GROMACS .gro file of C-alpha atoms in nm:
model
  322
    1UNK     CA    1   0.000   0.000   0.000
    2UNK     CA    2   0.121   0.367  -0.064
    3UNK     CA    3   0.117   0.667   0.133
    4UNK     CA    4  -0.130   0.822  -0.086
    5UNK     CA    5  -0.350   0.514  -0.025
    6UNK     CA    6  -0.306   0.471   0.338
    7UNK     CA    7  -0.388   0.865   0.320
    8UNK     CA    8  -0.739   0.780   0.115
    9UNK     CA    9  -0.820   0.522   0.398
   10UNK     CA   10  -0.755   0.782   0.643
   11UNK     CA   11  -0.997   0.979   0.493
   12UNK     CA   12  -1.284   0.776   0.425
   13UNK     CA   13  -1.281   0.685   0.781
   14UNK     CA   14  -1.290   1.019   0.904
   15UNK     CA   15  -1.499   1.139   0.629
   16UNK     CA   16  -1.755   0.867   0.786
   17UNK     CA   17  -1.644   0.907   1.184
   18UNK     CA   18  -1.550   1.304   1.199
   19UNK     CA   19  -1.244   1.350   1.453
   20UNK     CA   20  -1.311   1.713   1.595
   21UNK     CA   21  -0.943   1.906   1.602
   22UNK     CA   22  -0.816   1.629   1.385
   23UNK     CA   23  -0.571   1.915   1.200
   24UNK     CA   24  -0.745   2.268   1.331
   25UNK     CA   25  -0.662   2.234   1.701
   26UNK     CA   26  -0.725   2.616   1.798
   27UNK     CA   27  -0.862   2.803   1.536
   28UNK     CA   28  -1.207   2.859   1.396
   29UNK     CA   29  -1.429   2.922   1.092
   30UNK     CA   30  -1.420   3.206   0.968
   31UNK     CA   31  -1.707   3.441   1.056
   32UNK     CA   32  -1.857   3.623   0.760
   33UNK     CA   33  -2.212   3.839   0.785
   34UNK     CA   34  -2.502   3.623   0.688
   35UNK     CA   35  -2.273   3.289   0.698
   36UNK     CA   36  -2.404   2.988   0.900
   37UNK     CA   37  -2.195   2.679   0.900
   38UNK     CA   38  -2.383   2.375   1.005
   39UNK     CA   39  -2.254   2.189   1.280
   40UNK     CA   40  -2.178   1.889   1.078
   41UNK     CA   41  -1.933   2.075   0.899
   42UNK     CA   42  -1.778   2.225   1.150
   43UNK     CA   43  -1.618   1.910   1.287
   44UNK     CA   44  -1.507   1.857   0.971
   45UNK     CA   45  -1.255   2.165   0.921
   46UNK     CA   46  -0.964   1.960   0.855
   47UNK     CA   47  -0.745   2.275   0.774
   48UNK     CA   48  -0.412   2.442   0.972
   49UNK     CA   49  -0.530   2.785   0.875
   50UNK     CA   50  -0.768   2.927   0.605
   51UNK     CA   51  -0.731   2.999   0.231
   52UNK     CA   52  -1.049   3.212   0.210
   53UNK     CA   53  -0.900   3.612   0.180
   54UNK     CA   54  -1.116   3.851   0.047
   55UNK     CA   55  -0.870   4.017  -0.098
   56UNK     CA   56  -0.854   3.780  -0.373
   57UNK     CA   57  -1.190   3.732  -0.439
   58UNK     CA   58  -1.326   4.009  -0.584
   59UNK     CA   59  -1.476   4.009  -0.947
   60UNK     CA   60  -1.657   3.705  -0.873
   61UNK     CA   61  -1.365   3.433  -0.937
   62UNK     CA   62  -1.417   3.056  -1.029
   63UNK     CA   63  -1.246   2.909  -0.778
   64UNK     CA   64  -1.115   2.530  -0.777
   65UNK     CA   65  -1.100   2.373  -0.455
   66UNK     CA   66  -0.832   2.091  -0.469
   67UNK     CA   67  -0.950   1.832  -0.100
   68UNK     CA   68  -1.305   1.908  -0.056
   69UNK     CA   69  -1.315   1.763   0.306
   70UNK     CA   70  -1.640   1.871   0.490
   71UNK     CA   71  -1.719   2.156   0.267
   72UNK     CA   72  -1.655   2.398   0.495
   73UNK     CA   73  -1.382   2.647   0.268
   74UNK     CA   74  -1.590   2.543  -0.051
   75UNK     CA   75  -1.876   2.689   0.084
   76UNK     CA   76  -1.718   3.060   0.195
   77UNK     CA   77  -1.579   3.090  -0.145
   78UNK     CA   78  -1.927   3.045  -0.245
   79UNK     CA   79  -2.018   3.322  -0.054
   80UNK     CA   80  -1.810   3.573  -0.277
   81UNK     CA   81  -1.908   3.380  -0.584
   82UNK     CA   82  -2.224   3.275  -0.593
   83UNK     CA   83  -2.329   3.146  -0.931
   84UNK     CA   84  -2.381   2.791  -0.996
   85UNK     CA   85  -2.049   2.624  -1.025
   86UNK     CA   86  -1.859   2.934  -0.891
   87UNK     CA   87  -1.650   2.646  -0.664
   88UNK     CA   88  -1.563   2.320  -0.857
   89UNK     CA   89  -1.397   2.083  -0.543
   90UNK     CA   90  -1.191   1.788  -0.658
   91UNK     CA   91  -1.210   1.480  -0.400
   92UNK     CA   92  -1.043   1.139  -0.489
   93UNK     CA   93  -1.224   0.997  -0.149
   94UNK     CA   94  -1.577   0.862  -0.229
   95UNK     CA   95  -1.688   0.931   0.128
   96UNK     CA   96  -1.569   1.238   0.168
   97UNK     CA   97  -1.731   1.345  -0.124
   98UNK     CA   98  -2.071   1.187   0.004
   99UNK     CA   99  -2.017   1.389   0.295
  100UNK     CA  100  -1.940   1.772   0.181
  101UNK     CA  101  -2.264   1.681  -0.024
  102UNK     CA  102  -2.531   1.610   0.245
  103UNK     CA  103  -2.336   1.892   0.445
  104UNK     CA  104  -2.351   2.150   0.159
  105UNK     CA  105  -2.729   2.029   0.145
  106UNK     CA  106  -2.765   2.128   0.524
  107UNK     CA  107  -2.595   2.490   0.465
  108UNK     CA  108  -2.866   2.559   0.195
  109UNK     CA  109  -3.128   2.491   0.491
  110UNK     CA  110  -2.952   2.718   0.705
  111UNK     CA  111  -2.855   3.019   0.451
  112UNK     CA  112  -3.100   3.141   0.207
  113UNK     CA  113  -2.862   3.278  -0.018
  114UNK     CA  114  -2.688   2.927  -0.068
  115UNK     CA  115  -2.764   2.693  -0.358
  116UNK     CA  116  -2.603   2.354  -0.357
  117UNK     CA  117  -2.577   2.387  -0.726
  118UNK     CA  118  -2.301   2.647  -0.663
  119UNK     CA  119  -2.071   2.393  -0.575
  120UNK     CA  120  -1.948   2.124  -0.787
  121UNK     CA  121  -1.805   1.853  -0.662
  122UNK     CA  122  -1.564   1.632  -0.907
  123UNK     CA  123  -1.389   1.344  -0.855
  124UNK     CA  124  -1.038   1.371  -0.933
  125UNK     CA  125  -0.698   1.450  -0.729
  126UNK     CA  126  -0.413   1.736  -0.755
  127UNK     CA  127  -0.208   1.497  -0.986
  128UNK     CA  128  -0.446   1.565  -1.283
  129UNK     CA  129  -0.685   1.827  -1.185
  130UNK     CA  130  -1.011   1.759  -1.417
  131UNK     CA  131  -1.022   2.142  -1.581
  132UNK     CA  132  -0.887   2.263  -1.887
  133UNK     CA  133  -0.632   2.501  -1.912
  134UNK     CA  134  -0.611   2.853  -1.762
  135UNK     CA  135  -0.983   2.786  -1.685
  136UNK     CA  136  -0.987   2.909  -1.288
  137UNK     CA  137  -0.903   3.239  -1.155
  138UNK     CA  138  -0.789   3.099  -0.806
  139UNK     CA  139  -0.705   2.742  -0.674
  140UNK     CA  140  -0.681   2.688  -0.323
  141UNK     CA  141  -0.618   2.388  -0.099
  142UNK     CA  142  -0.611   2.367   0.304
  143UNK     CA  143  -0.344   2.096   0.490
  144UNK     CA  144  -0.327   1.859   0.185
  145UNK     CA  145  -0.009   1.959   0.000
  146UNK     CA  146   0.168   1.877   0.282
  147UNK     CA  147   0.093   1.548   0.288
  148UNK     CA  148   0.259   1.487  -0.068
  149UNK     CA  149   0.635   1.375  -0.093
  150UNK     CA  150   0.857   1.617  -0.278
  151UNK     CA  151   0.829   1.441  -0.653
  152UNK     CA  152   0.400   1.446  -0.568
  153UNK     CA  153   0.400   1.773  -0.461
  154UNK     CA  154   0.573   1.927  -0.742
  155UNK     CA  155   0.334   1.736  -1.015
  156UNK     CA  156   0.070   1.910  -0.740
  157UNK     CA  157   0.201   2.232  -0.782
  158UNK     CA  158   0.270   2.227  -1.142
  159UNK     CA  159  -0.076   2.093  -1.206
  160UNK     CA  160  -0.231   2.378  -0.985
  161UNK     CA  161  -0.019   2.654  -1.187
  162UNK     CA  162  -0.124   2.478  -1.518
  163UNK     CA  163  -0.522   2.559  -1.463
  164UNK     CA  164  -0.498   2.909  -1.332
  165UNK     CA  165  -0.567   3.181  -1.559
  166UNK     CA  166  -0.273   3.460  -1.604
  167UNK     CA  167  -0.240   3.644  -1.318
  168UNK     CA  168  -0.463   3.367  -1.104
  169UNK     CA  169  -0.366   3.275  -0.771
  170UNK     CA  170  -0.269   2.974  -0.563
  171UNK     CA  171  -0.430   2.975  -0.197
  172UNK     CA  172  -0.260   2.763   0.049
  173UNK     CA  173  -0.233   2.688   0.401
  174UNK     CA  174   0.002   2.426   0.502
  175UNK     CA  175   0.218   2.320   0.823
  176UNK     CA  176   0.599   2.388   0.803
  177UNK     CA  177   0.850   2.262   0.990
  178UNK     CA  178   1.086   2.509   1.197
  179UNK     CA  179   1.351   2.198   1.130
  180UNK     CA  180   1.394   1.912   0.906
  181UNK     CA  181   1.140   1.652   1.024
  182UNK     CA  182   1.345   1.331   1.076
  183UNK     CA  183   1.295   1.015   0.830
  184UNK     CA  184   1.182   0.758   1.082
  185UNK     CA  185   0.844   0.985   1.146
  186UNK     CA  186   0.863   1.119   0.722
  187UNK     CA  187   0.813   0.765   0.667
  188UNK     CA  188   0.525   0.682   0.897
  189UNK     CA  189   0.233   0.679   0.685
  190UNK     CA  190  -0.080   0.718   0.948
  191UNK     CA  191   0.156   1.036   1.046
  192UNK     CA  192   0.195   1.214   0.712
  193UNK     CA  193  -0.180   1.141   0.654
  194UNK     CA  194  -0.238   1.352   1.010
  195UNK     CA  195  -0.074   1.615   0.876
  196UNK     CA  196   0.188   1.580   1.108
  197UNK     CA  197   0.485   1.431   0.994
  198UNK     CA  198   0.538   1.553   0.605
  199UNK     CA  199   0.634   1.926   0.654
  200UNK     CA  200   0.890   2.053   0.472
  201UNK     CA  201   1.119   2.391   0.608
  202UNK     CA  202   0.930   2.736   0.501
  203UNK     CA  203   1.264   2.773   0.293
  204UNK     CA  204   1.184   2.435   0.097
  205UNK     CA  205   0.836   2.556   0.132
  206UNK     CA  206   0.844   2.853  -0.095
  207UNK     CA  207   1.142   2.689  -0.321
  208UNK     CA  208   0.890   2.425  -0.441
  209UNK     CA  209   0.615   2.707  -0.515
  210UNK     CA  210   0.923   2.933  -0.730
  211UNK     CA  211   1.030   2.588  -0.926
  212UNK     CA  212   0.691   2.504  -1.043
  213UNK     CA  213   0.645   2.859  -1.192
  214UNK     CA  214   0.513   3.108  -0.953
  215UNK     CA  215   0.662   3.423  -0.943
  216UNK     CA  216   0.551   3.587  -0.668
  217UNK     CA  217   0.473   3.483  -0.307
  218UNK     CA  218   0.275   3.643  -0.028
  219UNK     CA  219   0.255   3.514   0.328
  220UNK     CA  220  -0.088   3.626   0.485
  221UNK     CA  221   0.005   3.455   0.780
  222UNK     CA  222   0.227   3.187   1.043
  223UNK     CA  223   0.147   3.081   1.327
  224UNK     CA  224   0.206   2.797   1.592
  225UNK     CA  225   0.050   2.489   1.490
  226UNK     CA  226   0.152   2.168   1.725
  227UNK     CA  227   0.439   2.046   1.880
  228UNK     CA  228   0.606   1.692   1.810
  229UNK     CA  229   0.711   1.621   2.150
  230UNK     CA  230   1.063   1.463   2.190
  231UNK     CA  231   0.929   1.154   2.459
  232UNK     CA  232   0.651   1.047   2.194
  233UNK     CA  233   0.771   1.079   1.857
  234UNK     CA  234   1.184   0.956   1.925
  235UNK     CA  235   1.306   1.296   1.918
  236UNK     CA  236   1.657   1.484   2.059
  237UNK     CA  237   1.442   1.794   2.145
  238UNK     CA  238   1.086   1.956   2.049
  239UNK     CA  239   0.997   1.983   1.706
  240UNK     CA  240   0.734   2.290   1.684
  241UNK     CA  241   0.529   2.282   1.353
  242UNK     CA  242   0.376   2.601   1.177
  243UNK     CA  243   0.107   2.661   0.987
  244UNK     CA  244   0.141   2.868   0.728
  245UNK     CA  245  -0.145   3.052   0.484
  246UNK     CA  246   0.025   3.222   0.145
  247UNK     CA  247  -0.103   3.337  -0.184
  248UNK     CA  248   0.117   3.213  -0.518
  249UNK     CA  249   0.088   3.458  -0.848
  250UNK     CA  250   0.088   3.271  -1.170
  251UNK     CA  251   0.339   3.543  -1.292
  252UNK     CA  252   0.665   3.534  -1.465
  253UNK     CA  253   0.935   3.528  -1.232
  254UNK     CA  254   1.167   3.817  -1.281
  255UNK     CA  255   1.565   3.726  -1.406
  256UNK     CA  256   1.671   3.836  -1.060
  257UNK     CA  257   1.461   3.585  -0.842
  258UNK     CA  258   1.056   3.540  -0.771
  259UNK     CA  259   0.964   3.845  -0.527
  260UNK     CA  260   0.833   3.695  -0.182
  261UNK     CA  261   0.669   3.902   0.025
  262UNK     CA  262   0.710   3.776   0.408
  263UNK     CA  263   0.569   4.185   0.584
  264UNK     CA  264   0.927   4.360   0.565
  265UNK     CA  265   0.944   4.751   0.550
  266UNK     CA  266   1.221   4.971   0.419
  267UNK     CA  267   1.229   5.317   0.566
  268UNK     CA  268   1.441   5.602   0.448
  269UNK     CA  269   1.571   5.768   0.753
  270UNK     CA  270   1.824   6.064   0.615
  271UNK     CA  271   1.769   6.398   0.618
  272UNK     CA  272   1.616   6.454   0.241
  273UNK     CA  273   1.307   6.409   0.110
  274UNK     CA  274   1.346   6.047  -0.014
  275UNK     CA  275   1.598   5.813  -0.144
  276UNK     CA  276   1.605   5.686  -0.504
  277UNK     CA  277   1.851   5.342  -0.506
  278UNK     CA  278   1.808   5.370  -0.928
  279UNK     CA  279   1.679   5.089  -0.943
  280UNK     CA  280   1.287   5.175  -0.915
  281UNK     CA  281   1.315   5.217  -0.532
  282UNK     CA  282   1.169   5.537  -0.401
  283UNK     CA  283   1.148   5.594  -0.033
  284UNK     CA  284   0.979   5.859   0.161
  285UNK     CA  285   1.170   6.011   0.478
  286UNK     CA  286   1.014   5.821   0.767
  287UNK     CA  287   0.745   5.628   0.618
  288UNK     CA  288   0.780   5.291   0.585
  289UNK     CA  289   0.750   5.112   0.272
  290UNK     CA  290   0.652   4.771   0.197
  291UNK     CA  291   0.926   4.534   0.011
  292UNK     CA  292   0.954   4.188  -0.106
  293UNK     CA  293   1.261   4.008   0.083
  294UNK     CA  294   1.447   4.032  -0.219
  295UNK     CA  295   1.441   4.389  -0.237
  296UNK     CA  296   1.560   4.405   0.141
  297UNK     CA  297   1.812   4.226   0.104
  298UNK     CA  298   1.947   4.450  -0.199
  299UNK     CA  299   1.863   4.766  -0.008
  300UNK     CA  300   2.072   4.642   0.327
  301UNK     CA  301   2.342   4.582   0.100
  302UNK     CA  302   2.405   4.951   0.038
  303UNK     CA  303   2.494   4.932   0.333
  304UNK     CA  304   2.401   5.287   0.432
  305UNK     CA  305   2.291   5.362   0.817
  306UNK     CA  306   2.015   5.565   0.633
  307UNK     CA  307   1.789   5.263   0.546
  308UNK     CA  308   1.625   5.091   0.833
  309UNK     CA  309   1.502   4.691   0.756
  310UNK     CA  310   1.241   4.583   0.994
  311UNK     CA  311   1.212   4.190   1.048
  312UNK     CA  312   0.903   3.980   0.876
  313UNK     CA  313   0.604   4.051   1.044
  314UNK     CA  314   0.502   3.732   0.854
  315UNK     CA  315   0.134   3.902   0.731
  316UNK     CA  316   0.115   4.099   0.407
  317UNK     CA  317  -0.192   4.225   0.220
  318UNK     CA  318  -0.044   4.382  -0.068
  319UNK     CA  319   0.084   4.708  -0.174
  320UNK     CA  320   0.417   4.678  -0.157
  321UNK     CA  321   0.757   4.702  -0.380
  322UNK     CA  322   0.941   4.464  -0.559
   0.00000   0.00000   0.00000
């Protein structure tokens, strides 16, 4: 059996049996005004974070929802879009796909403004997504990339950048390790399907989203997300896990490197007006501007005691420089 199978077992079962906190162990659904999420699918929000930012979801997007679990995140994107098949969710589980139905069912009892029929529920996985190309304006997918080995998760992320429109946008949210996760718990299957053991670094992280195309990367948020404890799972020390929620552009990547945007500022702190570093940079005395980490980086290099850096803040909701 294969990790991707012992991964579909996992799933039917708790598709059939829901395990409350199985991945979201302190965070909630998001509230939105005139939203009601049935109970059902509440203890089904098998997610680290959320992929649902408003931000990207204006002009009524089609949006394809790659692990339809409960239904929960298929059915807030249908709140921004709501059209008949505004969401199309690909499931390769038969009973979770049973499931987000009769629960997607129960959120048109509860919301008026819902139709079922908004949501269309495929069968298919992130190997081969069923849509043609450049046919979706944003693809998103909650604690399920993570699961995928490095080879899998690069035909994932290929396939994802392959159906989104110029321009269109990757939603993830995903644990990351703060270290290398050791191979004696990489290779425990019922692990990786928990969404515990097949993290990757944030640095291997974003390397895997820049090598299948994406050009720019913004991190809306990280956070704490469990602990491997040394005395359970063999280890030398604690191993903390993150969860992390970012937004991939399908964009060209420029010839110096893919702009990731991590919440960094550059502020000019001299005594003129503003500094120009030639190279499209223009800061404003004292106000802090927005940059990519690659443009930091190039800025601190000037080495001038004029330019202040600040750290990652790790949120970032556009506007910035590159």
């Amino acid at each position: 059996m294969t990790y991707l199978e012992t991964t579909a077992n996992f799933y039917s079962e708790v598709a059939e049996t829901p395990q409350i906190g199985l991945c979201c162990v302190q965070s909630s659904p998001l509230q939105l005004p005139g939203l009601k999420i049935p109970i059902q699918m509440q203890e089904m929000n098998y997610g680290c974070g959320t992929t649902v930012h408003s931000t990207e979801l204006a002009n009524d997007p089609t949006v394809l929802y790659v692990g339809v679990g409960g239904g929960l995140e298929a059915l807030q994107f249908a709140y921004f879009s709501r059209r008949p098949g505004s969401v199309i969710a690909i499931e390769p589980v038969a009973a979770m796909r049973l499931a987000a139905i009769r629960n997607l069912e129960l959120a048109a009892q509860e919301n008026p403004w819902f139709e079922p029929n908004f949501v269309e529920i495929r069968e298919g996985d992130a190997f081969a997504l069923p849509v043609p190309d450049a046919s979706v304006d944003v693809v998103a997918q909650n604690c399920l990339f993570n699961i995928f080995k490095p080879a899998d998760l690069h035909l994932a992320l290929k396939e994802a950048f392959r159906v989104l429109k110029p321009n269109g946008r990757l939603l993830m949210s995903d644990p990351i390790a703060t270290r290398p996760i050791p191979e004696h718990l990489q290779n425990d299957e019922r692990l990786r399907a928990m969404c515990l053991s097949g993290a990757m670094t944030y640095e291997q992280y974003i390397e895997h989203l820049v090598n299948a195309g994406f050009g720019q990367v913004e991190i809306r948020a990280r956070r704490p997300y469990r602990i491997l404890n040394r005395q359970n799972y063999g280890l030398e020390s604690h191993l903390l896990l993150e969860s992390l929620d970012s937004v991939a552009f399908n964009v060209p990547i420029p010839e110096d490197g893919a702009c990731i945007f991590t919440g960094k500022t550059a502020i000019y702190t001299g005594v003129e007006p503003f500094f120009d570093d030639k190279a499209g940079h223009i800061l404003q005395e004292g106000i802090p501007a927005a940059v990519c980490d690659k443009t930091a980086a190039k800025l601190a290099a000037l080495h001038t005691e004029e330019i202040l850096i600040t750290d990652s803040t790790w949120h970032y909701n556009g506007g910035g420089c590159c």
